[in-house]
Amino acid sequence: MIAVGVQTASIVLQLVAAGLALRLIRVTGWRLAWSLVSAALVLMSLWRCITLYRALVGEGTLSPDLTAELIALTISVLMVTGVALIGTLFAHAKRVERNLRRSEAEVRRLNDELANRVEESTTELHAAREALVRHQSLAALGELTGSVAHDLRNPLGAIAASFDVIRNKCEDAKVDVDRALGRAQRNIRRCDSLIRELLDFTRVKRLRPEPTVLDVWLSEVLAEQFVPSCITINRELQAGGATVAFDREQIRRAVINLVENACQAMVIDESGDGAASRKELTLATRRLEGRIEIEVADTGPGIPEDDLSKVLEPLFSTKAAGTGLGLPIVQRIMERHSGGIEIASTIQRGTQARLWLPLVRSVELKIPA
Amino acid sequence: MSSSRLLIVDDDRDMAEGLAEALELRGHRVDVAFTGRAGVAAVKNGDYDAVVMDMRLPDLSGIEGLLEIVRDKPAIRCFLMSGFSAAQIEARAGGVGALEILTKPFDPEALSRRISAAGHRAR
């Protein structure tokens, strides 16, 4: 009876092993190998089943050797354990591999992030350095220019005084030198205003911000400004009742500079075909997210793309009588207000110069209900 | 226009003589001095209605010179010539009282009128 029990147990264990082997297909993906193993185990179990059955019904004999049967049972147990262990090992190996791949991906991601941060920092560093260099060279330029400009006023003074004498003596002697003298004196004034612009550019005036209702104030500034009668003026003042704090004298200067540039562009435009012959000056204000904009637009000949990038450089000018300091001075003014200037232009359509000031969400902005 | 006695003090000879000639044509009597000390001495010893002094002189500053002159002759009118504007000078010197400031280059005609108009220095 014990022999039957042992044999049965053996057979059952073999079948369990076969089942586990089939499961291993899923874990390891080796379909053929484990199928064969499983099939072999099943066949062996079947054969022993048949032998056992035949012994039980008296057709054959059971093996009398109990020890051999026990050894067979032990082997079956070992087989089951072995297959189970293999399964566990494989599962573990798979987990390890999965973790490894995840770690690799994480390392790659961190690398990329690091590379990005370094690039950002480098760009920021470059920008900061450029700004510093520009500031330093402007400061040096400023001192030199200031000194030279101031010294130029002495000889101009002597020239002006001398021309005054010449004019008087010619009047007395009834010699007509009016036109020539007029030219001379006009150009003395020109030299003087160039000197003033140079000095202005290099000097740093303390800001005196005052809260101002932008649209109202701009209307007044425009009204006081001389604009040639051939130019139509459009007002698109859409800042609402916004009140912004800024140094009125300096921003007024910036706006007038733009208005004068716009007028000059349209008045000296010789092409006069199509859109260019329409002379319109548009003064607009806009409230945007975080900033308020003042735009001066003209319908002049526009600025060629090559020049557009240089237009804010000091001493760059395409005008015969220009110092090239007007726009850089405007930029300086805006930057000191923590704002800026943007210039866009289309050839033969016109130019739009935009000044912007930051809006601080606190006391400075008041919009009436 | 009434004529006045003027002294111009500037180390730039062309400036001094050019201005002197321009003012003389308008009937004023003008003398020139080319150093600060010479100018101060001339005013002390002379009888001028107004002195026009350049801000930058080799031996002393125009402001100092004028202050010295005013101490000695309180009634004299003082004009300070400079390449700076009045606002700039006030910012630097912190107030210059009744000093009149001329920014170069200026029109001698305007100066002549100012000199003739009021006559004596306002205190």
CSV table of C-alpha atoms in Angstrom, one decimal:
chain,number,residue,atom,x,y,z
A,1,MET,CA,0.0,0.0,0.0
A,2,ILE,CA,2.8,2.4,0.9
A,3,ALA,CA,4.4,1.7,-2.5
A,4,VAL,CA,1.2,2.8,-4.2
A,5,GLY,CA,1.0,5.9,-2.1
A,6,VAL,CA,4.6,6.8,-2.9
A,7,GLN,CA,4.2,6.1,-6.6
A,8,THR,CA,1.0,8.3,-6.7
A,9,ALA,CA,2.8,11.1,-4.9
A,10,SER,CA,5.6,10.8,-7.4
A,11,ILE,CA,3.3,11.0,-10.4
A,12,VAL,CA,1.4,14.0,-8.9
A,13,LEU,CA,4.7,15.9,-8.3
A,14,GLN,CA,5.8,15.2,-11.8
A,15,LEU,CA,2.6,16.7,-13.1
A,16,VAL,CA,3.1,19.7,-10.9
A,17,ALA,CA,6.6,20.1,-12.2
A,18,ALA,CA,5.2,19.9,-15.8
A,19,GLY,CA,2.7,22.6,-14.9
A,20,LEU,CA,5.4,24.9,-13.4
A,21,ALA,CA,7.6,24.2,-16.5
A,22,LEU,CA,4.7,25.6,-18.7
A,23,ARG,CA,4.5,28.7,-16.5
A,24,LEU,CA,8.2,29.2,-17.1
A,25,ILE,CA,7.4,29.8,-20.7
A,26,ARG,CA,5.7,33.0,-19.7
A,27,VAL,CA,8.6,34.1,-17.5
A,28,THR,CA,11.5,33.2,-19.8
A,29,GLY,CA,9.9,33.2,-23.2
A,30,TRP,CA,11.5,29.9,-24.1
A,31,ARG,CA,8.5,28.2,-25.5
A,32,LEU,CA,10.1,25.2,-27.2
A,33,ALA,CA,12.4,24.2,-24.4
A,34,TRP,CA,9.9,24.3,-21.6
A,35,SER,CA,7.2,22.7,-23.7
A,36,LEU,CA,9.5,19.8,-24.4
A,37,VAL,CA,10.4,19.5,-20.7
A,38,SER,CA,6.7,19.7,-19.8
A,39,ALA,CA,5.8,17.1,-22.4
A,40,ALA,CA,8.5,14.7,-21.2
A,41,LEU,CA,7.3,15.0,-17.6
A,42,VAL,CA,3.7,14.5,-18.7
A,43,LEU,CA,4.6,11.5,-20.7
A,44,MET,CA,6.6,10.0,-17.9
A,45,SER,CA,3.7,10.6,-15.5
A,46,LEU,CA,1.3,9.0,-17.9
A,47,TRP,CA,3.5,5.9,-18.4
A,48,ARG,CA,3.9,5.4,-14.6
A,49,CYS,CA,0.1,6.0,-14.2
A,50,ILE,CA,-0.6,3.3,-16.7
A,51,THR,CA,1.9,1.0,-15.0
A,52,LEU,CA,0.4,1.7,-11.6
A,53,TYR,CA,-3.1,1.1,-13.0
A,54,ARG,CA,-2.1,-2.2,-14.5
A,55,ALA,CA,-0.5,-3.3,-11.3
A,56,LEU,CA,-3.6,-2.4,-9.3
A,57,VAL,CA,-5.9,-4.3,-11.6
A,58,GLY,CA,-3.6,-7.3,-11.4
A,59,GLU,CA,-2.1,-7.2,-14.9
A,60,GLY,CA,1.3,-6.3,-13.9
A,61,THR,CA,3.4,-6.1,-10.8
A,62,LEU,CA,4.5,-3.2,-8.8
A,63,SER,CA,8.1,-2.8,-8.3
A,64,PRO,CA,9.0,-4.5,-5.0
A,65,ASP,CA,11.8,-2.1,-4.2
A,66,LEU,CA,10.4,0.5,-1.9
A,67,THR,CA,13.8,2.3,-1.7
A,68,ALA,CA,13.8,2.8,-5.4
A,69,GLU,CA,10.3,4.2,-5.2
A,70,LEU,CA,11.3,6.6,-2.5
A,71,ILE,CA,14.3,7.7,-4.4
A,72,ALA,CA,12.0,8.3,-7.4
A,73,LEU,CA,9.8,10.4,-5.2
A,74,THR,CA,12.7,12.4,-3.9
A,75,ILE,CA,13.8,13.1,-7.5
A,76,SER,CA,10.2,14.3,-8.2
A,77,VAL,CA,10.3,16.6,-5.3
A,78,LEU,CA,13.7,17.9,-6.4
A,79,MET,CA,12.4,18.4,-9.9
A,80,VAL,CA,9.4,20.5,-8.7
A,81,THR,CA,11.7,22.6,-6.4
A,82,GLY,CA,14.2,23.0,-9.2
A,83,VAL,CA,11.6,24.2,-11.7
A,84,ALA,CA,10.0,26.5,-9.1
A,85,LEU,CA,13.5,28.0,-8.3
A,86,ILE,CA,14.3,28.5,-11.9
A,87,GLY,CA,11.1,30.4,-12.2
A,88,THR,CA,11.9,32.6,-9.3
A,89,LEU,CA,15.4,33.2,-10.5
A,90,PHE,CA,14.2,34.2,-13.9
A,91,ALA,CA,11.6,36.5,-12.5
A,92,HIS,CA,14.2,38.1,-10.3
A,93,ALA,CA,16.6,38.5,-13.2
A,94,LYS,CA,13.8,40.2,-15.2
A,95,ARG,CA,13.1,42.6,-12.3
A,96,VAL,CA,16.8,43.5,-12.1
A,97,GLU,CA,16.9,44.1,-15.8
A,98,ARG,CA,13.9,46.3,-15.6
A,99,ASN,CA,15.4,48.4,-12.8
A,100,LEU,CA,18.6,48.7,-14.6
A,101,ARG,CA,16.8,50.1,-17.7
A,102,ARG,CA,14.9,52.5,-15.6
A,103,SER,CA,18.1,53.7,-13.9
A,104,GLU,CA,19.7,54.2,-17.3
A,105,ALA,CA,16.8,56.2,-18.5
A,106,GLU,CA,16.9,58.4,-15.3
A,107,VAL,CA,20.6,59.0,-15.7
A,108,ARG,CA,20.1,60.0,-19.3
A,109,ARG,CA,17.3,62.4,-18.3
A,110,LEU,CA,19.4,63.9,-15.6
A,111,ASN,CA,22.3,64.4,-18.1
A,112,ASP,CA,20.0,66.2,-20.5
A,113,GLU,CA,18.7,68.4,-17.8
A,114,LEU,CA,22.2,69.2,-16.6
A,115,ALA,CA,23.2,70.0,-20.1
A,116,ASN,CA,20.2,72.3,-20.5
A,117,ARG,CA,21.0,74.1,-17.3
A,118,VAL,CA,24.6,74.6,-18.2
A,119,GLU,CA,23.6,76.0,-21.6
A,120,GLU,CA,21.1,78.4,-19.9
A,121,SER,CA,23.6,79.6,-17.4
A,122,THR,CA,26.2,80.1,-20.2
A,123,THR,CA,23.8,82.1,-22.2
A,124,GLU,CA,22.9,84.2,-19.2
A,125,LEU,CA,26.5,84.7,-18.4
A,126,HIS,CA,27.3,85.8,-21.9
A,127,ALA,CA,24.4,88.3,-21.8
A,128,ALA,CA,25.4,89.6,-18.5
A,129,ARG,CA,29.0,90.0,-19.6
A,130,GLU,CA,27.9,91.8,-22.8
A,131,ALA,CA,25.8,94.2,-20.8
A,132,LEU,CA,28.7,94.8,-18.4
A,133,VAL,CA,31.1,95.5,-21.2
A,134,ARG,CA,28.6,97.8,-22.9
A,135,HIS,CA,28.0,99.6,-19.7
A,136,GLN,CA,31.7,100.0,-19.0
A,137,SER,CA,32.5,101.2,-22.5
A,138,LEU,CA,29.6,103.6,-22.4
A,139,ALA,CA,31.0,104.9,-19.1
A,140,ALA,CA,34.4,105.4,-20.6
A,141,LEU,CA,33.0,106.8,-23.7
A,142,GLY,CA,30.9,109.1,-21.5
A,143,GLU,CA,33.8,110.6,-19.7
A,144,LEU,CA,35.8,111.2,-22.8
A,145,THR,CA,32.9,112.6,-24.7
A,146,GLY,CA,31.7,114.8,-21.9
A,147,SER,CA,35.1,116.3,-21.6
A,148,VAL,CA,35.6,116.9,-25.3
A,149,ALA,CA,32.1,118.1,-25.8
A,150,HIS,CA,32.4,120.6,-23.1
A,151,ASP,CA,35.7,121.8,-24.4
A,152,LEU,CA,34.2,122.3,-27.9
A,153,ARG,CA,32.0,125.0,-26.5
A,154,ASN,CA,34.9,127.4,-25.9
A,155,PRO,CA,35.9,127.8,-29.6
A,156,LEU,CA,32.2,127.9,-30.6
A,157,GLY,CA,31.8,130.8,-28.2
A,158,ALA,CA,34.7,132.7,-29.8
A,159,ILE,CA,33.3,131.9,-33.2
A,160,ALA,CA,29.8,133.1,-32.3
A,161,ALA,CA,31.1,136.3,-30.8
A,162,SER,CA,33.3,136.9,-33.9
A,163,PHE,CA,30.5,136.4,-36.3
A,164,ASP,CA,28.4,138.8,-34.3
A,165,VAL,CA,31.1,141.4,-34.8
A,166,ILE,CA,31.4,140.6,-38.5
A,167,ARG,CA,27.6,141.0,-39.0
A,168,ASN,CA,27.6,144.4,-37.2
A,169,LYS,CA,30.5,145.8,-39.2
A,170,CYS,CA,29.1,144.6,-42.5
A,171,GLU,CA,25.8,146.2,-41.7
A,172,ASP,CA,27.5,149.5,-41.0
A,173,ALA,CA,29.5,149.2,-44.2
A,174,LYS,CA,26.4,148.1,-46.1
A,175,VAL,CA,28.0,144.9,-47.3
A,176,ASP,CA,25.5,142.1,-47.9
A,177,VAL,CA,26.7,139.0,-46.2
A,178,ASP,CA,23.4,138.1,-44.7
A,179,ARG,CA,22.9,134.6,-46.2
A,180,ALA,CA,26.5,133.5,-45.5
A,181,LEU,CA,26.3,134.8,-42.0
A,182,GLY,CA,22.9,133.1,-41.5
A,183,ARG,CA,24.4,129.8,-42.6
A,184,ALA,CA,27.4,130.3,-40.3
A,185,GLN,CA,25.2,131.1,-37.3
A,186,ARG,CA,22.8,128.3,-38.0
A,187,ASN,CA,25.6,125.9,-38.1
A,188,ILE,CA,27.0,127.2,-34.8
A,189,ARG,CA,23.7,126.4,-33.3
A,190,ARG,CA,23.8,123.0,-34.9
A,191,CYS,CA,27.2,122.3,-33.4
A,192,ASP,CA,25.9,123.4,-30.1
A,193,SER,CA,22.9,121.0,-30.2
A,194,LEU,CA,25.2,118.1,-31.3
A,195,ILE,CA,27.3,118.9,-28.3
A,196,ARG,CA,24.2,118.9,-26.1
A,197,GLU,CA,23.1,115.6,-27.4
A,198,LEU,CA,26.5,114.1,-26.8
A,199,LEU,CA,26.6,115.4,-23.3
A,200,ASP,CA,23.0,114.2,-22.6
A,201,PHE,CA,23.9,110.8,-23.8
A,202,THR,CA,26.8,110.5,-21.5
A,203,ARG,CA,25.3,112.0,-18.5
A,204,VAL,CA,23.2,110.1,-16.0
A,205,LYS,CA,20.3,112.2,-14.7
A,206,ARG,CA,18.5,111.1,-11.6
A,207,LEU,CA,15.0,109.8,-12.4
A,208,ARG,CA,12.1,111.8,-10.9
A,209,PRO,CA,9.0,109.6,-11.4
A,210,GLU,CA,5.6,111.1,-11.1
A,211,PRO,CA,2.3,109.3,-11.4
A,212,THR,CA,0.7,110.5,-14.6
A,213,VAL,CA,-2.5,109.7,-16.5
A,214,LEU,CA,-0.8,108.4,-19.6
A,215,ASP,CA,-3.3,109.2,-22.4
A,216,VAL,CA,-4.1,112.7,-21.2
A,217,TRP,CA,-0.5,113.5,-20.8
A,218,LEU,CA,0.5,112.1,-24.2
A,219,SER,CA,-2.2,114.1,-25.9
A,220,GLU,CA,-0.8,117.2,-24.4
A,221,VAL,CA,2.7,116.3,-25.5
A,222,LEU,CA,1.6,115.7,-29.0
A,223,ALA,CA,-0.4,118.9,-29.1
A,224,GLU,CA,2.7,120.9,-28.1
A,225,GLN,CA,4.8,119.3,-30.7
A,226,PHE,CA,5.2,120.8,-34.2
A,227,VAL,CA,4.1,118.4,-36.9
A,228,PRO,CA,4.3,119.4,-40.6
A,229,SER,CA,0.8,120.1,-41.9
A,230,CYS,CA,1.1,117.6,-44.7
A,231,ILE,CA,1.0,114.8,-42.1
A,232,THR,CA,-2.2,113.4,-40.8
A,233,ILE,CA,-2.2,112.6,-37.1
A,234,ASN,CA,-4.1,109.6,-35.8
A,235,ARG,CA,-4.6,109.0,-32.1
A,236,GLU,CA,-5.3,105.5,-30.8
A,237,LEU,CA,-4.9,106.1,-27.1
A,238,GLN,CA,-6.3,102.9,-25.5
A,239,ALA,CA,-4.6,102.9,-22.1
A,240,GLY,CA,-7.9,103.7,-20.5
A,241,GLY,CA,-7.4,105.9,-17.5
A,242,ALA,CA,-4.2,104.2,-16.6
A,243,THR,CA,-1.9,106.1,-14.3
A,244,VAL,CA,1.8,105.2,-14.6
A,245,ALA,CA,4.7,106.7,-12.7
A,246,PHE,CA,7.6,107.9,-14.8
A,247,ASP,CA,10.0,110.8,-15.2
A,248,ARG,CA,7.9,113.1,-17.4
A,249,GLU,CA,10.7,115.1,-18.8
A,250,GLN,CA,12.7,112.1,-19.9
A,251,ILE,CA,9.7,110.1,-21.4
A,252,ARG,CA,8.5,113.3,-23.1
A,253,ARG,CA,12.0,113.5,-24.6
A,254,ALA,CA,11.8,109.9,-25.8
A,255,VAL,CA,8.3,110.3,-27.3
A,256,ILE,CA,9.3,113.5,-29.1
A,257,ASN,CA,12.4,111.9,-30.5
A,258,LEU,CA,10.3,109.2,-32.1
A,259,VAL,CA,7.7,111.7,-33.3
A,260,GLU,CA,10.5,113.8,-34.9
A,261,ASN,CA,12.0,110.7,-36.5
A,262,ALA,CA,8.6,109.7,-37.9
A,263,CYS,CA,8.0,113.2,-39.3
A,264,GLN,CA,11.4,113.4,-40.9
A,265,ALA,CA,11.0,110.0,-42.5
A,266,MET,CA,7.8,111.0,-44.1
A,267,VAL,CA,8.7,114.5,-45.2
A,268,ILE,CA,12.0,113.6,-46.9
A,269,ASP,CA,10.6,110.6,-48.5
A,270,GLU,CA,11.1,111.2,-52.2
A,271,SER,CA,9.6,108.0,-53.7
A,272,GLY,CA,6.0,109.1,-53.3
A,273,ASP,CA,4.4,106.1,-54.8
A,274,GLY,CA,1.4,104.2,-53.5
A,275,ALA,CA,1.4,103.8,-49.7
A,276,ALA,CA,4.5,106.0,-49.3
A,277,SER,CA,2.7,109.1,-50.5
A,278,ARG,CA,0.2,108.8,-47.7
A,279,LYS,CA,1.7,110.6,-44.7
A,280,GLU,CA,0.2,109.4,-41.5
A,281,LEU,CA,1.6,109.6,-38.0
A,282,THR,CA,-0.2,107.3,-35.5
A,283,LEU,CA,0.3,107.7,-31.7
A,284,ALA,CA,-1.1,104.7,-29.9
A,285,THR,CA,-1.1,103.4,-26.4
A,286,ARG,CA,-1.9,99.9,-25.2
A,287,ARG,CA,-2.2,98.1,-21.9
A,288,LEU,CA,-0.8,94.6,-22.1
A,289,GLU,CA,0.0,91.9,-19.6
A,290,GLY,CA,2.6,93.4,-17.3
A,291,ARG,CA,3.3,96.4,-19.4
A,292,ILE,CA,2.0,99.5,-21.0
A,293,GLU,CA,3.1,100.5,-24.6
A,294,ILE,CA,3.4,103.8,-26.4
A,295,GLU,CA,3.7,103.3,-30.1
A,296,VAL,CA,4.7,105.9,-32.7
A,297,ALA,CA,4.0,104.7,-36.2
A,298,ASP,CA,4.7,106.3,-39.6
A,299,THR,CA,4.0,105.6,-43.2
A,300,GLY,CA,7.5,106.5,-44.4
A,301,PRO,CA,9.9,104.5,-46.5
A,302,GLY,CA,10.7,102.1,-43.6
A,303,ILE,CA,14.1,100.9,-42.4
A,304,PRO,CA,16.0,98.3,-44.4
A,305,GLU,CA,16.6,95.1,-42.5
A,306,ASP,CA,20.4,95.5,-42.5
A,307,ASP,CA,20.0,98.9,-40.8
A,308,LEU,CA,17.2,97.8,-38.4
A,309,SER,CA,19.6,95.8,-36.2
A,310,LYS,CA,22.0,98.7,-36.0
A,311,VAL,CA,19.5,101.5,-35.4
A,312,LEU,CA,20.0,101.3,-31.6
A,313,GLU,CA,23.8,101.4,-31.7
A,314,PRO,CA,25.3,104.7,-30.6
A,315,LEU,CA,26.7,106.8,-33.4
A,316,PHE,CA,24.9,104.9,-36.1
A,317,SER,CA,23.0,107.3,-38.4
A,318,THR,CA,21.7,107.4,-41.9
A,319,LYS,CA,20.8,111.1,-41.7
A,320,ALA,CA,23.2,113.7,-43.1
A,321,ALA,CA,22.9,115.8,-40.0
A,322,GLY,CA,22.5,113.0,-37.4
A,323,THR,CA,24.6,112.2,-34.4
A,324,GLY,CA,23.3,108.7,-34.2
A,325,LEU,CA,22.6,109.3,-30.5
A,326,GLY,CA,18.8,110.0,-30.6
A,327,LEU,CA,17.6,106.4,-30.4
A,328,PRO,CA,20.3,105.2,-28.0
A,329,ILE,CA,19.4,108.0,-25.7
A,330,VAL,CA,15.8,106.9,-25.9
A,331,GLN,CA,16.8,103.3,-25.1
A,332,ARG,CA,18.8,104.5,-22.1
A,333,ILE,CA,15.8,106.4,-20.8
A,334,MET,CA,13.5,103.4,-21.2
A,335,GLU,CA,16.0,101.0,-19.6
A,336,ARG,CA,16.4,103.3,-16.6
A,337,HIS,CA,12.6,103.0,-16.2
A,338,SER,CA,13.0,99.2,-16.4
A,339,GLY,CA,11.3,99.3,-19.7
A,340,GLY,CA,12.5,99.1,-23.3
A,341,ILE,CA,12.1,100.1,-26.9
A,342,GLU,CA,11.3,97.9,-29.9
A,343,ILE,CA,11.4,99.0,-33.5
A,344,ALA,CA,9.7,97.2,-36.4
A,345,SER,CA,9.7,98.3,-40.0
A,346,THR,CA,8.5,97.3,-43.4
A,347,ILE,CA,10.1,98.8,-46.5
A,348,GLN,CA,7.8,101.2,-48.3
A,349,ARG,CA,5.1,100.7,-45.7
A,350,GLY,CA,6.5,102.4,-42.6
A,351,THR,CA,8.0,102.0,-39.2
A,352,GLN,CA,6.6,101.4,-35.8
A,353,ALA,CA,8.6,102.4,-32.8
A,354,ARG,CA,7.3,101.0,-29.5
A,355,LEU,CA,8.2,102.2,-26.0
A,356,TRP,CA,7.2,100.1,-23.1
A,357,LEU,CA,7.1,100.6,-19.4
A,358,PRO,CA,6.5,97.8,-16.9
A,359,LEU,CA,3.3,97.8,-14.9
A,360,VAL,CA,3.7,97.0,-11.3
A,361,ARG,CA,0.7,95.5,-9.7
A,362,SER,CA,0.7,97.8,-6.8
A,363,VAL,CA,0.3,101.4,-6.1
A,364,GLU,CA,1.4,102.7,-9.5
A,365,LEU,CA,-1.5,101.6,-11.7
A,366,LYS,CA,-4.9,103.1,-11.0
A,367,ILE,CA,-7.7,102.4,-13.4
A,368,PRO,CA,-10.9,104.2,-12.6
A,369,ALA,CA,-14.0,101.9,-12.4
B,1,MET,CA,21.0,151.6,-24.6
B,2,SER,CA,23.2,152.9,-21.9
B,3,SER,CA,26.8,152.0,-22.0
B,4,SER,CA,28.6,150.2,-19.2
B,5,ARG,CA,32.1,149.5,-18.1
B,6,LEU,CA,32.8,145.8,-18.4
B,7,LEU,CA,35.6,143.5,-17.6
B,8,ILE,CA,35.9,140.1,-19.4
B,9,VAL,CA,38.1,137.5,-17.7
B,10,ASP,CA,39.0,134.4,-19.8
B,11,ASP,CA,42.2,132.6,-20.5
B,12,ASP,CA,40.9,131.9,-24.0
B,13,ARG,CA,42.1,135.0,-25.8
B,14,ASP,CA,39.9,134.6,-28.8
B,15,MET,CA,36.8,134.2,-26.7
B,16,ALA,CA,37.7,137.2,-24.5
B,17,GLU,CA,38.7,139.5,-27.4
B,18,GLY,CA,35.8,138.4,-29.7
B,19,LEU,CA,33.3,139.0,-27.0
B,20,ALA,CA,34.9,142.3,-26.1
B,21,GLU,CA,34.8,143.5,-29.7
B,22,ALA,CA,31.1,142.5,-30.0
B,23,LEU,CA,30.2,144.4,-26.9
B,24,GLU,CA,32.2,147.4,-27.9
B,25,LEU,CA,30.3,147.7,-31.1
B,26,ARG,CA,27.3,148.1,-29.0
B,27,GLY,CA,28.8,151.0,-27.2
B,28,HIS,CA,30.1,149.4,-24.0
B,29,ARG,CA,33.6,150.0,-22.7
B,30,VAL,CA,35.3,146.7,-22.3
B,31,ASP,CA,38.6,145.6,-20.8
B,32,VAL,CA,40.0,142.1,-20.8
B,33,ALA,CA,42.1,140.0,-18.4
B,34,PHE,CA,43.5,136.6,-19.1
B,35,THR,CA,44.0,135.2,-15.6
B,36,GLY,CA,41.8,135.0,-12.5
B,37,ARG,CA,44.1,137.0,-10.3
B,38,ALA,CA,44.6,139.7,-12.9
B,39,GLY,CA,40.8,140.0,-13.2
B,40,VAL,CA,40.2,140.2,-9.5
B,41,ALA,CA,42.9,142.8,-9.2
B,42,ALA,CA,41.5,144.9,-12.1
B,43,VAL,CA,38.1,145.0,-10.5
B,44,LYS,CA,39.4,146.0,-7.1
B,45,ASN,CA,41.4,148.8,-8.6
B,46,GLY,CA,39.0,149.8,-11.3
B,47,ASP,CA,35.4,150.9,-11.6
B,48,TYR,CA,33.4,148.3,-13.5
B,49,ASP,CA,29.6,147.9,-13.7
B,50,ALA,CA,29.8,144.3,-14.6
B,51,VAL,CA,32.4,141.4,-14.8
B,52,VAL,CA,32.1,138.4,-17.1
B,53,MET,CA,34.2,135.6,-15.9
B,54,ASP,CA,34.9,132.2,-17.3
B,55,MET,CA,34.3,129.3,-14.9
B,56,ARG,CA,37.5,127.6,-15.7
B,57,LEU,CA,40.6,129.7,-15.3
B,58,PRO,CA,44.2,128.5,-14.9
B,59,ASP,CA,44.8,130.0,-11.4
B,60,LEU,CA,41.4,129.9,-9.7
B,61,SER,CA,37.8,128.9,-10.4
B,62,GLY,CA,35.5,131.5,-11.8
B,63,ILE,CA,33.1,131.0,-8.9
B,64,GLU,CA,35.8,131.7,-6.4
B,65,GLY,CA,37.0,134.7,-8.3
B,66,LEU,CA,33.5,136.2,-8.5
B,67,LEU,CA,32.9,135.6,-4.8
B,68,GLU,CA,36.1,137.5,-4.0
B,69,ILE,CA,35.0,140.3,-6.2
B,70,VAL,CA,31.6,140.5,-4.7
B,71,ARG,CA,33.1,140.7,-1.2
B,72,ASP,CA,35.1,143.7,-2.3
B,73,LYS,CA,32.5,145.4,-4.6
B,74,PRO,CA,29.0,144.2,-3.6
B,75,ALA,CA,27.3,146.3,-6.2
B,76,ILE,CA,29.0,144.8,-9.2
B,77,ARG,CA,27.1,142.5,-11.6
B,78,CYS,CA,28.6,139.1,-12.0
B,79,PHE,CA,28.3,136.8,-15.0
B,80,LEU,CA,29.8,133.3,-15.1
B,81,MET,CA,30.6,131.9,-18.5
B,82,SER,CA,30.7,128.1,-18.9
B,83,GLY,CA,30.1,125.2,-21.3
B,84,PHE,CA,27.6,123.9,-18.7
B,85,SER,CA,24.1,125.0,-18.4
B,86,ALA,CA,22.8,126.8,-15.4
B,87,ALA,CA,21.0,123.7,-14.1
B,88,GLN,CA,24.2,121.7,-14.3
B,89,ILE,CA,26.2,124.4,-12.5
B,90,GLU,CA,23.7,124.7,-9.8
B,91,ALA,CA,23.7,120.9,-9.4
B,92,ARG,CA,27.5,121.0,-9.0
B,93,ALA,CA,27.9,124.1,-7.0
B,94,GLY,CA,24.8,123.7,-4.9
B,95,GLY,CA,23.3,127.1,-5.5
B,96,VAL,CA,25.1,130.2,-6.7
B,97,GLY,CA,22.9,132.9,-5.3
B,98,ALA,CA,22.3,135.9,-7.6
B,99,LEU,CA,25.1,134.8,-10.0
B,100,GLU,CA,24.0,135.0,-13.6
B,101,ILE,CA,25.1,132.2,-15.8
B,102,LEU,CA,26.0,132.3,-19.5
B,103,THR,CA,26.2,129.0,-21.4
B,104,LYS,CA,28.6,129.1,-24.3
B,105,PRO,CA,28.1,129.6,-27.1
B,106,PHE,CA,25.8,132.6,-26.5
B,107,ASP,CA,24.6,135.6,-28.4
B,108,PRO,CA,26.6,138.7,-27.5
B,109,GLU,CA,23.5,140.8,-28.4
B,110,ALA,CA,21.5,139.1,-25.6
B,111,LEU,CA,24.3,139.7,-23.1
B,112,SER,CA,24.5,143.4,-24.2
B,113,ARG,CA,20.8,143.9,-23.5
B,114,ARG,CA,21.0,142.2,-20.1
B,115,ILE,CA,23.9,144.3,-19.1
B,116,SER,CA,22.3,147.6,-20.2
B,117,ALA,CA,18.9,146.8,-18.9
B,118,ALA,CA,19.1,146.4,-15.1
B,119,GLY,CA,22.2,148.4,-14.3
B,120,HIS,CA,23.0,147.3,-10.8
B,121,ARG,CA,23.4,143.9,-9.3
B,122,ALA,CA,20.3,142.6,-7.6
B,123,ARG,CA,21.0,141.4,-4.1
